PDB file of C-alpha atoms and ligand atoms in Angstrom:
ATOM      1  CA  UNK A  29      -3.849  24.152  25.256  1.00  0.00           C
ATOM      2  CA  UNK A  30      -4.386  20.627  23.877  1.00  0.00           C
ATOM      3  CA  UNK A  31      -3.079  20.073  20.347  1.00  0.00           C
ATOM      4  CA  UNK A  32      -5.849  19.873  17.712  1.00  0.00           C
ATOM      5  CA  UNK A  33      -5.275  16.590  15.862  1.00  0.00           C
ATOM      6  CA  UNK A  34      -7.872  17.435  13.223  1.00  0.00           C
ATOM      7  CA  UNK A  35      -6.035  20.523  12.036  1.00  0.00           C
ATOM      8  CA  UNK A  36      -4.750  19.986   8.478  1.00  0.00           C
ATOM      9  CA  UNK A  37      -1.628  21.622   7.096  1.00  0.00           C
ATOM     10  CA  UNK A  38      -1.182  23.026   3.601  1.00  0.00           C
ATOM     11  CA  UNK A  39       1.158  21.069   1.351  1.00  0.00           C
ATOM     12  CA  UNK A  40       2.419  21.980  -2.114  1.00  0.00           C
ATOM     13  CA  UNK A  41       2.207  19.589  -5.061  1.00  0.00           C
ATOM     14  CA  UNK A  42       5.875  19.285  -6.108  1.00  0.00           C
ATOM     15  CA  UNK A  43       5.393  16.884  -9.001  1.00  0.00           C
ATOM     16  CA  UNK A  44       2.824  14.570 -10.588  1.00  0.00           C
ATOM     17  CA  UNK A  45       3.644  11.201 -12.152  1.00  0.00           C
ATOM     18  CA  UNK A  46       0.910   9.826 -14.416  1.00  0.00           C
ATOM     19  CA  UNK A  47       0.831   6.015 -14.292  1.00  0.00           C
ATOM     20  CA  UNK A  48      -2.531   5.390 -15.979  1.00  0.00           C
ATOM     21  CA  UNK A  49      -5.577   7.541 -16.857  1.00  0.00           C
ATOM     22  CA  UNK A  50      -6.989   6.935 -13.385  1.00  0.00           C
ATOM     23  CA  UNK A  51      -3.882   6.662 -11.201  1.00  0.00           C
ATOM     24  CA  UNK A  52      -1.392   9.441 -10.545  1.00  0.00           C
ATOM     25  CA  UNK A  53       1.336   9.833  -7.948  1.00  0.00           C
ATOM     26  CA  UNK A  54       1.356  13.253  -6.283  1.00  0.00           C
ATOM     27  CA  UNK A  55       4.712  14.191  -4.772  1.00  0.00           C
ATOM     28  CA  UNK A  56       3.723  16.380  -1.810  1.00  0.00           C
ATOM     29  CA  UNK A  57       5.941  18.652   0.273  1.00  0.00           C
ATOM     30  CA  UNK A  58       6.325  17.112   3.726  1.00  0.00           C
ATOM     31  CA  UNK A  59       8.984  17.238   6.409  1.00  0.00           C
ATOM     32  CA  UNK A  60       8.564  14.833   9.271  1.00  0.00           C
ATOM     33  CA  UNK A  61       8.727  11.240  10.386  1.00  0.00           C
ATOM     34  CA  UNK A  62       6.627   8.805   8.357  1.00  0.00           C
ATOM     35  CA  UNK A  63       6.614   5.051   7.691  1.00  0.00           C
ATOM     36  CA  UNK A  64       5.563   3.093   4.602  1.00  0.00           C
ATOM     37  CA  UNK A  65       1.990   1.885   5.111  1.00  0.00           C
ATOM     38  CA  UNK A  66       0.921   4.917   7.145  1.00  0.00           C
ATOM     39  CA  UNK A  67      -1.699   7.215   5.602  1.00  0.00           C
ATOM     40  CA  UNK A  68      -2.641  10.883   5.438  1.00  0.00           C
ATOM     41  CA  UNK A  69      -6.153  12.331   5.404  1.00  0.00           C
ATOM     42  CA  UNK A  70      -6.003  14.488   2.277  1.00  0.00           C
ATOM     43  CA  UNK A  71      -8.583  17.234   1.878  1.00  0.00           C
ATOM     44  CA  UNK A  72      -9.794  19.948  -0.446  1.00  0.00           C
ATOM     45  CA  UNK A  73     -12.136  22.542   1.078  1.00  0.00           C
ATOM     46  CA  UNK A  74     -15.652  22.149  -0.330  1.00  0.00           C
ATOM     47  CA  UNK A  75     -15.005  18.609  -1.570  1.00  0.00           C
ATOM     48  CA  UNK A  76     -14.100  16.591   1.520  1.00  0.00           C
ATOM     49  CA  UNK A  77     -11.376  14.340   2.801  1.00  0.00           C
ATOM     50  CA  UNK A  78      -9.934  10.943   1.788  1.00  0.00           C
ATOM     51  CA  UNK A  79      -7.398   8.637   3.481  1.00  0.00           C
ATOM     52  CA  UNK A  80      -4.444   7.992   1.167  1.00  0.00           C
ATOM     53  CA  UNK A  81      -1.453   5.707   1.849  1.00  0.00           C
ATOM     54  CA  UNK A  82       2.114   6.898   1.688  1.00  0.00           C
ATOM     55  CA  UNK A  83       3.611   5.299  -1.434  1.00  0.00           C
ATOM     56  CA  UNK A  84       7.057   6.868  -1.218  1.00  0.00           C
ATOM     57  CA  UNK A  85       9.205   8.783   1.234  1.00  0.00           C
ATOM     58  CA  UNK A  86      11.930  11.221   0.269  1.00  0.00           C
ATOM     59  CA  UNK A  87      13.760  14.050   1.956  1.00  0.00           C
ATOM     60  CA  UNK A  88      11.215  16.895   2.107  1.00  0.00           C
ATOM     61  CA  UNK A  89       8.397  15.009   0.378  1.00  0.00           C
ATOM     62  CA  UNK A  90       6.011  12.058   0.438  1.00  0.00           C
ATOM     63  CA  UNK A  91       4.383  10.322  -2.533  1.00  0.00           C
ATOM     64  CA  UNK A  92       0.642   9.715  -2.579  1.00  0.00           C
ATOM     65  CA  UNK A  93      -0.563   7.431  -5.371  1.00  0.00           C
ATOM     66  CA  UNK A  94      -4.209   8.166  -5.961  1.00  0.00           C
ATOM     67  CA  UNK A  95      -6.946   6.441  -7.971  1.00  0.00           C
ATOM     68  CA  UNK A  96      -9.603   8.809  -9.278  1.00  0.00           C
ATOM     69  CA  UNK A  97     -12.920   7.345  -8.072  1.00  0.00           C
ATOM     70  CA  UNK A  98     -15.133  10.181  -6.843  1.00  0.00           C
ATOM     71  CA  UNK A  99     -15.554  13.567  -5.280  1.00  0.00           C
ATOM     72  CA  UNK A 100     -12.285  14.247  -3.495  1.00  0.00           C
ATOM     73  CA  UNK A 101     -10.007  12.198  -5.712  1.00  0.00           C
ATOM     74  CA  UNK A 102     -11.637  13.722  -8.840  1.00  0.00           C
ATOM     75  CA  UNK A 103     -10.873  17.231  -7.607  1.00  0.00           C
ATOM     76  CA  UNK A 104      -7.341  16.186  -6.620  1.00  0.00           C
ATOM     77  CA  UNK A 105      -6.691  15.289 -10.234  1.00  0.00           C
ATOM     78  CA  UNK A 106      -7.276  18.913 -11.285  1.00  0.00           C
ATOM     79  CA  UNK A 107      -4.284  20.007  -9.201  1.00  0.00           C
ATOM     80  CA  UNK A 108      -0.985  20.782 -10.950  1.00  0.00           C
ATOM     81  CA  UNK A 109       2.582  21.207  -9.608  1.00  0.00           C
ATOM     82  CA  UNK A 110       2.710  24.423  -7.606  1.00  0.00           C
ATOM     83  CA  UNK A 111      -0.891  23.920  -6.442  1.00  0.00           C
ATOM     84  CA  UNK A 112      -1.771  22.816  -2.943  1.00  0.00           C
ATOM     85  CA  UNK A 113      -3.752  20.294  -0.930  1.00  0.00           C
ATOM     86  CA  UNK A 114      -4.478  20.015   2.764  1.00  0.00           C
ATOM     87  CA  UNK A 115      -3.258  17.028   4.736  1.00  0.00           C
ATOM     88  CA  UNK A 116      -3.338  15.726   8.279  1.00  0.00           C
ATOM     89  CA  UNK A 117      -1.327  12.807   9.574  1.00  0.00           C
ATOM     90  CA  UNK A 118       0.577  10.604   9.121  1.00  0.00           C
ATOM     91  CA  UNK A 119      -1.781   8.174  10.834  1.00  0.00           C
ATOM     92  CA  UNK A 120      -1.815   4.451  11.529  1.00  0.00           C
ATOM     93  CA  UNK A 121       1.042   2.167  12.437  1.00  0.00           C
ATOM     94  CA  UNK A 122       2.714   1.470   9.045  1.00  0.00           C
ATOM     95  CA  UNK A 123       5.243  -1.271   8.339  1.00  0.00           C
ATOM     96  CA  UNK A 124       8.186  -1.630  10.746  1.00  0.00           C
ATOM     97  CA  UNK A 125      10.958  -2.756   8.390  1.00  0.00           C
ATOM     98  CA  UNK A 126      12.853  -4.175  11.392  1.00  0.00           C
ATOM     99  CA  UNK A 127      10.235  -6.961  11.538  1.00  0.00           C
ATOM    100  CA  UNK A 128      11.549  -8.351   8.254  1.00  0.00           C
ATOM    101  CA  UNK A 129      15.316  -7.769   8.528  1.00  0.00           C
ATOM    102  CA  UNK A 130      17.514 -10.862   8.180  1.00  0.00           C
ATOM    103  CA  UNK A 131      14.640 -12.987   6.865  1.00  0.00           C
ATOM    104  CA  UNK A 132      13.465 -14.344   3.554  1.00  0.00           C
ATOM    105  CA  UNK A 133      10.675 -11.885   2.668  1.00  0.00           C
ATOM    106  CA  UNK A 134       7.851 -12.379   0.160  1.00  0.00           C
ATOM    107  CA  UNK A 135       5.711  -9.349  -0.756  1.00  0.00           C
ATOM    108  CA  UNK A 136       2.438 -10.074  -2.570  1.00  0.00           C
ATOM    109  CA  UNK A 137       0.511  -7.036  -3.816  1.00  0.00           C
ATOM    110  CA  UNK A 138      -2.408  -6.391  -6.113  1.00  0.00           C
ATOM    111  CA  UNK A 139      -3.145  -3.159  -8.018  1.00  0.00           C
ATOM    112  CA  UNK A 140      -2.962  -0.039  -5.851  1.00  0.00           C
ATOM    113  CA  UNK A 141      -1.978  -2.390  -2.993  1.00  0.00           C
ATOM    114  CA  UNK A 142       1.582  -1.883  -4.232  1.00  0.00           C
ATOM    115  CA  UNK A 143       1.472   1.713  -2.875  1.00  0.00           C
ATOM    116  CA  UNK A 144       1.709   0.987   0.872  1.00  0.00           C
ATOM    117  CA  UNK A 145       4.446  -1.647   0.378  1.00  0.00           C
ATOM    118  CA  UNK A 146       6.488   0.262  -2.197  1.00  0.00           C
ATOM    119  CA  UNK A 147       8.680   1.762   0.548  1.00  0.00           C
ATOM    120  CA  UNK A 148       9.271  -1.662   2.142  1.00  0.00           C
ATOM    121  CA  UNK A 149      10.269  -3.213  -1.209  1.00  0.00           C
ATOM    122  CA  UNK A 150      12.540  -0.268  -2.047  1.00  0.00           C
ATOM    123  CA  UNK A 151      14.221  -0.617   1.365  1.00  0.00           C
ATOM    124  CA  UNK A 152      14.941  -4.337   0.985  1.00  0.00           C
ATOM    125  CA  UNK A 153      15.775  -4.126  -2.744  1.00  0.00           C
ATOM    126  CA  UNK A 154      18.497  -1.549  -2.027  1.00  0.00           C
ATOM    127  CA  UNK A 155      22.221  -2.144  -2.157  1.00  0.00           C
ATOM    128  CA  UNK A 156      22.469  -2.290   1.627  1.00  0.00           C
ATOM    129  CA  UNK A 157      19.494  -4.612   1.979  1.00  0.00           C
ATOM    130  CA  UNK A 158      19.321  -6.512   5.244  1.00  0.00           C
ATOM    131  CA  UNK A 159      16.785  -9.042   3.915  1.00  0.00           C
ATOM    132  CA  UNK A 160      18.108 -12.563   3.323  1.00  0.00           C
ATOM    133  CA  UNK A 161      16.118 -12.871   0.128  1.00  0.00           C
ATOM    134  CA  UNK A 162      13.332 -10.722  -1.344  1.00  0.00           C
ATOM    135  CA  UNK A 163      10.583 -12.005  -3.642  1.00  0.00           C
ATOM    136  CA  UNK A 164       7.912  -9.667  -5.027  1.00  0.00           C
ATOM    137  CA  UNK A 165       4.746 -11.033  -6.641  1.00  0.00           C
ATOM    138  CA  UNK A 166       2.529  -8.264  -8.028  1.00  0.00           C
ATOM    139  CA  UNK A 167      -0.669  -8.517 -10.042  1.00  0.00           C
ATOM    140  CA  UNK A 168      -2.504  -5.956 -12.164  1.00  0.00           C
ATOM    141  CA  UNK A 169      -5.644  -6.221 -14.327  1.00  0.00           C
ATOM    142  CA  UNK A 170      -3.953  -5.541 -17.684  1.00  0.00           C
ATOM    143  CA  UNK A 171      -0.487  -4.309 -18.793  1.00  0.00           C
ATOM    144  CA  UNK A 172      -1.998  -0.783 -19.079  1.00  0.00           C
ATOM    145  CA  UNK A 173      -2.844  -0.875 -15.353  1.00  0.00           C
ATOM    146  CA  UNK A 174       0.721  -1.529 -14.162  1.00  0.00           C
ATOM    147  CA  UNK A 175       1.920   1.101 -11.660  1.00  0.00           C
ATOM    148  CA  UNK A 176       5.520   1.941 -10.710  1.00  0.00           C
ATOM    149  CA  UNK A 177       7.060   0.401 -13.878  1.00  0.00           C
ATOM    150  CA  UNK A 178      10.462   2.013 -13.255  1.00  0.00           C
ATOM    151  CA  UNK A 179      10.514   0.661  -9.689  1.00  0.00           C
ATOM    152  CA  UNK A 180       9.793  -2.880 -10.853  1.00  0.00           C
ATOM    153  CA  UNK A 181      12.753  -2.651 -13.266  1.00  0.00           C
ATOM    154  CA  UNK A 182      15.019  -1.348 -10.477  1.00  0.00           C
ATOM    155  CA  UNK A 183      13.817  -3.953  -7.946  1.00  0.00           C
ATOM    156  CA  UNK A 184      14.646  -6.772 -10.412  1.00  0.00           C
ATOM    157  CA  UNK A 185      18.368  -6.099  -9.839  1.00  0.00           C
ATOM    158  CA  UNK A 186      18.192  -7.355  -6.247  1.00  0.00           C
ATOM    159  CA  UNK A 187      14.900  -9.180  -5.896  1.00  0.00           C
ATOM    160  CA  UNK A 188      13.015 -11.989  -7.599  1.00  0.00           C
ATOM    161  CA  UNK A 189      10.147 -10.082  -9.226  1.00  0.00           C
ATOM    162  CA  UNK A 190       7.064 -11.734 -10.714  1.00  0.00           C
ATOM    163  CA  UNK A 191       4.713  -9.300 -12.446  1.00  0.00           C
ATOM    164  CA  UNK A 192       1.427 -10.846 -13.611  1.00  0.00           C
ATOM    165  CA  UNK A 193      -1.717  -9.546 -15.327  1.00  0.00           C
ATOM    166  CA  UNK A 194      -5.300 -10.882 -15.269  1.00  0.00           C
ATOM    167  CA  UNK A 195      -5.610 -10.455 -19.010  1.00  0.00           C
ATOM    168  CA  UNK A 196      -3.418  -9.291 -21.840  1.00  0.00           C
ATOM    169  CA  UNK A 197      -5.209  -8.657 -25.112  1.00  0.00           C
ATOM    170  CA  UNK A 198      -2.182  -7.176 -26.837  1.00  0.00           C
ATOM    171  CA  UNK A 199       1.290  -8.530 -26.466  1.00  0.00           C
ATOM    172  CA  UNK A 200       2.566  -7.026 -23.243  1.00  0.00           C
ATOM    173  CA  UNK A 201       4.710 -10.102 -22.621  1.00  0.00           C
ATOM    174  CA  UNK A 202       3.565 -10.489 -19.015  1.00  0.00           C
ATOM    175  CA  UNK A 203       2.462 -13.854 -17.601  1.00  0.00           C
ATOM    176  CA  UNK A 204      -1.341 -14.025 -17.469  1.00  0.00           C
ATOM    177  CA  UNK A 205      -2.733 -15.418 -14.220  1.00  0.00           C
ATOM    178  CA  UNK A 206      -3.298 -14.794 -10.548  1.00  0.00           C
ATOM    179  CA  UNK A 207      -0.595 -13.977  -8.001  1.00  0.00           C
ATOM    180  CA  UNK A 208      -1.718 -17.014  -5.962  1.00  0.00           C
ATOM    181  CA  UNK A 209      -0.426 -19.385  -8.676  1.00  0.00           C
ATOM    182  CA  UNK A 210       3.152 -18.522  -7.699  1.00  0.00           C
ATOM    183  CA  UNK A 211       2.831 -19.193  -3.956  1.00  0.00           C
ATOM    184  CA  UNK A 212       3.174 -23.032  -4.043  1.00  0.00           C
ATOM    185  CA  UNK A 213       6.340 -22.606  -6.196  1.00  0.00           C
ATOM    186  CA  UNK A 214       8.079 -20.229  -3.748  1.00  0.00           C
ATOM    187  CA  UNK A 215      11.658 -21.324  -3.019  1.00  0.00           C
ATOM    188  CA  UNK A 216      11.947 -20.828   0.765  1.00  0.00           C
ATOM    189  CA  UNK A 217      14.820 -22.219   2.853  1.00  0.00           C
ATOM    190  CA  UNK A 218      13.523 -21.590   6.386  1.00  0.00           C
ATOM    191  CA  UNK A 219       9.753 -21.617   6.880  1.00  0.00           C
ATOM    192  CA  UNK A 220      10.161 -20.945  10.600  1.00  0.00           C
ATOM    193  CA  UNK A 221      11.411 -17.439   9.938  1.00  0.00           C
ATOM    194  CA  UNK A 222      10.278 -16.586   6.374  1.00  0.00           C
ATOM    195  CA  UNK A 223       8.013 -13.501   6.407  1.00  0.00           C
ATOM    196  CA  UNK A 224       5.292 -12.397   4.005  1.00  0.00           C
ATOM    197  CA  UNK A 225       3.337  -9.195   3.421  1.00  0.00           C
ATOM    198  CA  UNK A 226       0.021  -9.274   1.533  1.00  0.00           C
ATOM    199  CA  UNK A 227      -1.811  -6.125   0.371  1.00  0.00           C
ATOM    200  CA  UNK A 228      -4.591  -5.856  -2.177  1.00  0.00           C
ATOM    201  CA  UNK A 229      -8.305  -6.389  -2.775  1.00  0.00           C
ATOM    202  CA  UNK A 230     -10.002  -8.607  -0.124  1.00  0.00           C
ATOM    203  CA  UNK A 231     -10.387 -11.779  -2.296  1.00  0.00           C
ATOM    204  CA  UNK A 232      -6.718 -11.580  -3.294  1.00  0.00           C
ATOM    205  CA  UNK A 233      -5.692 -11.183   0.375  1.00  0.00           C
ATOM    206  CA  UNK A 234      -7.914 -14.091   1.429  1.00  0.00           C
ATOM    207  CA  UNK A 235      -6.546 -16.529  -1.150  1.00  0.00           C
ATOM    208  CA  UNK A 236      -2.938 -15.344  -0.867  1.00  0.00           C
ATOM    209  CA  UNK A 237      -2.809 -15.728   2.924  1.00  0.00           C
ATOM    210  CA  UNK A 238      -4.475 -19.164   2.572  1.00  0.00           C
ATOM    211  CA  UNK A 239      -1.862 -20.139  -0.042  1.00  0.00           C
ATOM    212  CA  UNK A 240       0.998 -18.952   2.167  1.00  0.00           C
ATOM    213  CA  UNK A 241      -0.246 -21.006   5.117  1.00  0.00           C
ATOM    214  CA  UNK A 242      -0.633 -24.068   2.867  1.00  0.00           C
ATOM    215  CA  UNK A 243       2.948 -23.454   1.651  1.00  0.00           C
ATOM    216  CA  UNK A 244       4.061 -23.668   5.301  1.00  0.00           C
ATOM    217  CA  UNK A 245       4.330 -20.009   6.390  1.00  0.00           C
ATOM    218  CA  UNK A 246       3.454 -19.404  10.047  1.00  0.00           C
ATOM    219  CA  UNK A 247       0.441 -17.126  10.632  1.00  0.00           C
ATOM    220  CA  UNK A 248       2.583 -14.993  12.936  1.00  0.00           C
ATOM    221  CA  UNK A 249       5.053 -14.391  10.075  1.00  0.00           C
ATOM    222  CA  UNK A 250       2.423 -12.920   7.743  1.00  0.00           C
ATOM    223  CA  UNK A 251       1.381  -9.244   7.727  1.00  0.00           C
ATOM    224  CA  UNK A 252      -1.547  -7.613   5.926  1.00  0.00           C
ATOM    225  CA  UNK A 253      -2.691  -4.029   5.423  1.00  0.00           C
ATOM    226  CA  UNK A 254      -6.414  -3.315   5.674  1.00  0.00           C
ATOM    227  CA  UNK A 255      -8.471  -0.602   3.967  1.00  0.00           C
ATOM    228  CA  UNK A 256     -11.740   0.356   5.632  1.00  0.00           C
ATOM    229  CA  UNK A 257     -14.039   3.331   5.226  1.00  0.00           C
ATOM    230  CA  UNK A 258     -12.540   5.950   7.514  1.00  0.00           C
ATOM    231  CA  UNK A 259     -13.549   9.358   8.731  1.00  0.00           C
ATOM    232  CA  UNK A 260     -11.499  10.854  11.561  1.00  0.00           C
ATOM    233  CA  UNK A 261      -8.448   8.584  11.096  1.00  0.00           C
ATOM    234  CA  UNK A 262      -7.545   8.955  14.758  1.00  0.00           C
ATOM    235  CA  UNK A 263      -9.793   6.606  16.735  1.00  0.00           C
ATOM    236  CA  UNK A 264     -12.574   9.086  17.594  1.00  0.00           C
ATOM    237  CA  UNK A 265     -15.535   8.464  15.261  1.00  0.00           C
ATOM    238  CA  UNK A 266     -15.707   4.644  15.230  1.00  0.00           C
ATOM    239  CA  UNK A 267     -16.283   4.432  11.426  1.00  0.00           C
ATOM    240  CA  UNK A 268     -13.453   1.952  10.939  1.00  0.00           C
ATOM    241  CA  UNK A 269     -14.068  -0.080  14.099  1.00  0.00           C
ATOM    242  CA  UNK A 270     -14.401  -3.870  13.760  1.00  0.00           C
ATOM    243  CA  UNK A 271     -15.304  -5.416  17.139  1.00  0.00           C
ATOM    244  CA  UNK A 272     -12.737  -3.835  19.434  1.00  0.00           C
ATOM    245  CA  UNK A 273     -10.220  -3.021  16.693  1.00  0.00           C
ATOM    246  CA  UNK A 274      -9.763   0.486  15.306  1.00  0.00           C
ATOM    247  CA  UNK A 275      -8.275  -0.024  11.839  1.00  0.00           C
ATOM    248  CA  UNK A 276      -7.078   3.609  11.763  1.00  0.00           C
ATOM    249  CA  UNK A 277      -5.258   3.404  15.094  1.00  0.00           C
ATOM    250  CA  UNK A 278      -4.310  -0.269  15.595  1.00  0.00           C
ATOM    251  CA  UNK A 279      -3.646  -0.746  11.849  1.00  0.00           C
ATOM    252  CA  UNK A 280      -3.908  -0.480   8.943  1.00  0.00           C
ATOM    253  CA  UNK A 281      -0.998  -2.985   9.150  1.00  0.00           C
ATOM    254  CA  UNK A 282      -1.821  -6.130  11.129  1.00  0.00           C
ATOM    255  CA  UNK A 283      -0.015  -9.323  11.865  1.00  0.00           C
ATOM    256  CA  UNK A 284      -2.207 -12.031  10.322  1.00  0.00           C
ATOM    257  CA  UNK A 285      -2.568 -13.865  13.643  1.00  0.00           C
ATOM    258  CA  UNK A 286      -4.484 -10.783  14.865  1.00  0.00           C
ATOM    259  CA  UNK A 287      -5.880  -9.403  11.607  1.00  0.00           C
ATOM    260  CA  UNK A 288      -7.151 -12.568   9.884  1.00  0.00           C
ATOM    261  CA  UNK A 289     -10.772 -11.847  10.970  1.00  0.00           C
ATOM    262  CA  UNK A 290     -10.603  -8.344   9.526  1.00  0.00           C
ATOM    263  CA  UNK A 291     -10.351  -9.426   5.871  1.00  0.00           C
ATOM    264  CA  UNK A 292     -13.784  -8.875   4.245  1.00  0.00           C
TER     265      UNK A 292
HETATM  266  C1  FAD B  13      -6.156   3.452   5.103  1.00  0.00           C
HETATM  267  C2  FAD B  13      -6.595   3.751   3.694  1.00  0.00           C
HETATM  268  C3  FAD B  13      -5.642   4.004   2.727  1.00  0.00           C
HETATM  269  C4  FAD B  13      -6.034   4.300   1.424  1.00  0.00           C
HETATM  270  N1  FAD B  13      -5.052   4.539   0.496  1.00  0.00           N
HETATM  271  C5  FAD B  13      -5.394   4.892  -0.747  1.00  0.00           C
HETATM  272  C6  FAD B  13      -4.387   5.203  -1.704  1.00  0.00           C
HETATM  273  O1  FAD B  13      -3.183   5.154  -1.433  1.00  0.00           O
HETATM  274  N2  FAD B  13      -4.783   5.587  -2.936  1.00  0.00           N
HETATM  275  C7  FAD B  13      -6.111   5.653  -3.281  1.00  0.00           C
HETATM  276  O2  FAD B  13      -6.404   6.022  -4.433  1.00  0.00           O
HETATM  277  N3  FAD B  13      -7.092   5.351  -2.419  1.00  0.00           N
HETATM  278  C8  FAD B  13      -6.759   4.975  -1.153  1.00  0.00           C
HETATM  279  N4  FAD B  13      -7.758   4.676  -0.255  1.00  0.00           N
HETATM  280  C9  FAD B  13      -9.176   4.726  -0.696  1.00  0.00           C
HETATM  281  C10 FAD B  13      -9.609   6.168  -0.755  1.00  0.00           C
HETATM  282  O3  FAD B  13      -9.578   6.738   0.540  1.00  0.00           O
HETATM  283  C11 FAD B  13     -11.031   6.275  -1.327  1.00  0.00           C
HETATM  284  O4  FAD B  13     -11.030   5.820  -2.653  1.00  0.00           O
HETATM  285  C12 FAD B  13     -11.457   7.749  -1.272  1.00  0.00           C
HETATM  286  O5  FAD B  13     -11.887   8.027   0.030  1.00  0.00           O
HETATM  287  C13 FAD B  13     -12.513   8.055  -2.251  1.00  0.00           C
HETATM  288  O6  FAD B  13     -12.871   9.406  -2.033  1.00  0.00           O
HETATM  289  P1  FAD B  13     -13.714  10.213  -3.115  1.00  0.00           P
HETATM  290  O7  FAD B  13     -14.322  11.356  -2.408  1.00  0.00           O
HETATM  291  O8  FAD B  13     -12.870  10.505  -4.309  1.00  0.00           O
HETATM  292  O9  FAD B  13     -14.781   9.141  -3.572  1.00  0.00           O
HETATM  293  P2  FAD B  13     -16.350   9.127  -3.151  1.00  0.00           P
HETATM  294  O10 FAD B  13     -17.039  10.172  -3.931  1.00  0.00           O
HETATM  295  O11 FAD B  13     -16.483   9.116  -1.669  1.00  0.00           O
HETATM  296  O12 FAD B  13     -16.718   7.660  -3.634  1.00  0.00           O
HETATM  297  C14 FAD B  13     -16.509   7.212  -4.955  1.00  0.00           C
HETATM  298  C15 FAD B  13     -16.726   5.697  -5.006  1.00  0.00           C
HETATM  299  O13 FAD B  13     -15.717   5.007  -4.250  1.00  0.00           O
HETATM  300  C16 FAD B  13     -16.314   4.249  -3.206  1.00  0.00           C
HETATM  301  N5  FAD B  13     -15.457   4.384  -2.038  1.00  0.00           N
HETATM  302  C17 FAD B  13     -15.179   5.504  -1.333  1.00  0.00           C
HETATM  303  N6  FAD B  13     -14.309   5.243  -0.338  1.00  0.00           N
HETATM  304  C18 FAD B  13     -14.029   3.925  -0.389  1.00  0.00           C
HETATM  305  C19 FAD B  13     -13.212   3.048   0.367  1.00  0.00           C
HETATM  306  N7  FAD B  13     -12.464   3.459   1.417  1.00  0.00           N
HETATM  307  N8  FAD B  13     -13.164   1.751   0.012  1.00  0.00           N
HETATM  308  C20 FAD B  13     -13.889   1.300  -1.024  1.00  0.00           C
HETATM  309  N9  FAD B  13     -14.686   2.081  -1.783  1.00  0.00           N
HETATM  310  C21 FAD B  13     -14.757   3.364  -1.482  1.00  0.00           C
HETATM  311  C22 FAD B  13     -17.676   4.850  -3.005  1.00  0.00           C
HETATM  312  O14 FAD B  13     -18.600   3.896  -2.501  1.00  0.00           O
HETATM  313  C23 FAD B  13     -18.035   5.269  -4.408  1.00  0.00           C
HETATM  314  O15 FAD B  13     -18.526   4.189  -5.172  1.00  0.00           O
HETATM  315  C24 FAD B  13      -7.404   4.346   1.064  1.00  0.00           C
HETATM  316  C25 FAD B  13      -8.368   4.093   2.029  1.00  0.00           C
HETATM  317  C26 FAD B  13      -7.976   3.785   3.324  1.00  0.00           C
HETATM  318  C27 FAD B  13      -9.023   3.505   4.348  1.00  0.00           C
HETATM  319  S1  FES B  14     -11.736   6.434  11.292  1.00  0.00           S
HETATM  320 FE1  FES B  14     -12.632   7.312  13.061  1.00  0.00          FE
HETATM  321  S2  FES B  14     -12.226   5.799  14.538  1.00  0.00           S
HETATM  322 FE2  FES B  14     -11.142   5.064  12.819  1.00  0.00          FE
END
């Protein structure tokens, strides 16, 4: 009999990390192959289903960092460790870290856009990193909105990390401004091979990719990750289709030379 790809499995909530009032990371029990940038369809019977990116991968678990915005995500936030959710996946292509090995790598992320690239940054910011040089530029609305604070501190040991906020009414001590301001100042030795990853809200992706190209990055050395309304997640319903491209199947990670027309 053919395997039923829609069939979800039950997964236990192992732990919950509260970043902000609206954003929590759920550590979910999961054993299996998965890449950063892939996503799961997470469901709660009676409430529905939502695609959520993998924000961390550990032995026996995956992290899902979720922003409470509506029906499904609101119900998810009532779950506690020991409770359960249903998941199917992982779906999509994810980031192939081999694409960036041995290169100067710049990761530019905005808000929850840090989630899908967190695994890539952690890989290249590790002791055995095979990146030539890693630069991370991340932007959040205010200091209160910053996610993954401990990770940023850890990444600073092996990467150049720039953490900016749009506005700071207190005294958070973070530079105020847009991530794009730092692109012209990037210290890159070899623009033929230097790679960049951009993930975040559409305007941020548009201006960041434009800035990278003006700085001399090749289009084929830039990758983006795209969020689109999804339903099936497996190329059947056509909800995510843009021209001939299925974001759920062919993406959500695209090389910019192919994905540039997909940015809203
Ligand atoms: C590939 C992919 C990966 C994603 N990864 C994450 C993630 O890691 N963490 C996370 O918190 N969210 C992620 N999202 C977005 C998430 O799937 C939606 O926020 C979720 O479906 C909302 O479900 P809900 O039932 O709680 O909200 P609903 O009740 O359906 O909607 C609440 C509000 O959010 C809006 N909305 C719903 N879905 C989307 C969407 N896809 N894009 C923009 N606006 C939307 C609605 O118009 C409405 O205003 C991802 C989406 C995609 C396509
Ligand atoms: S979400 Fe159904 S085809 Fe992509």
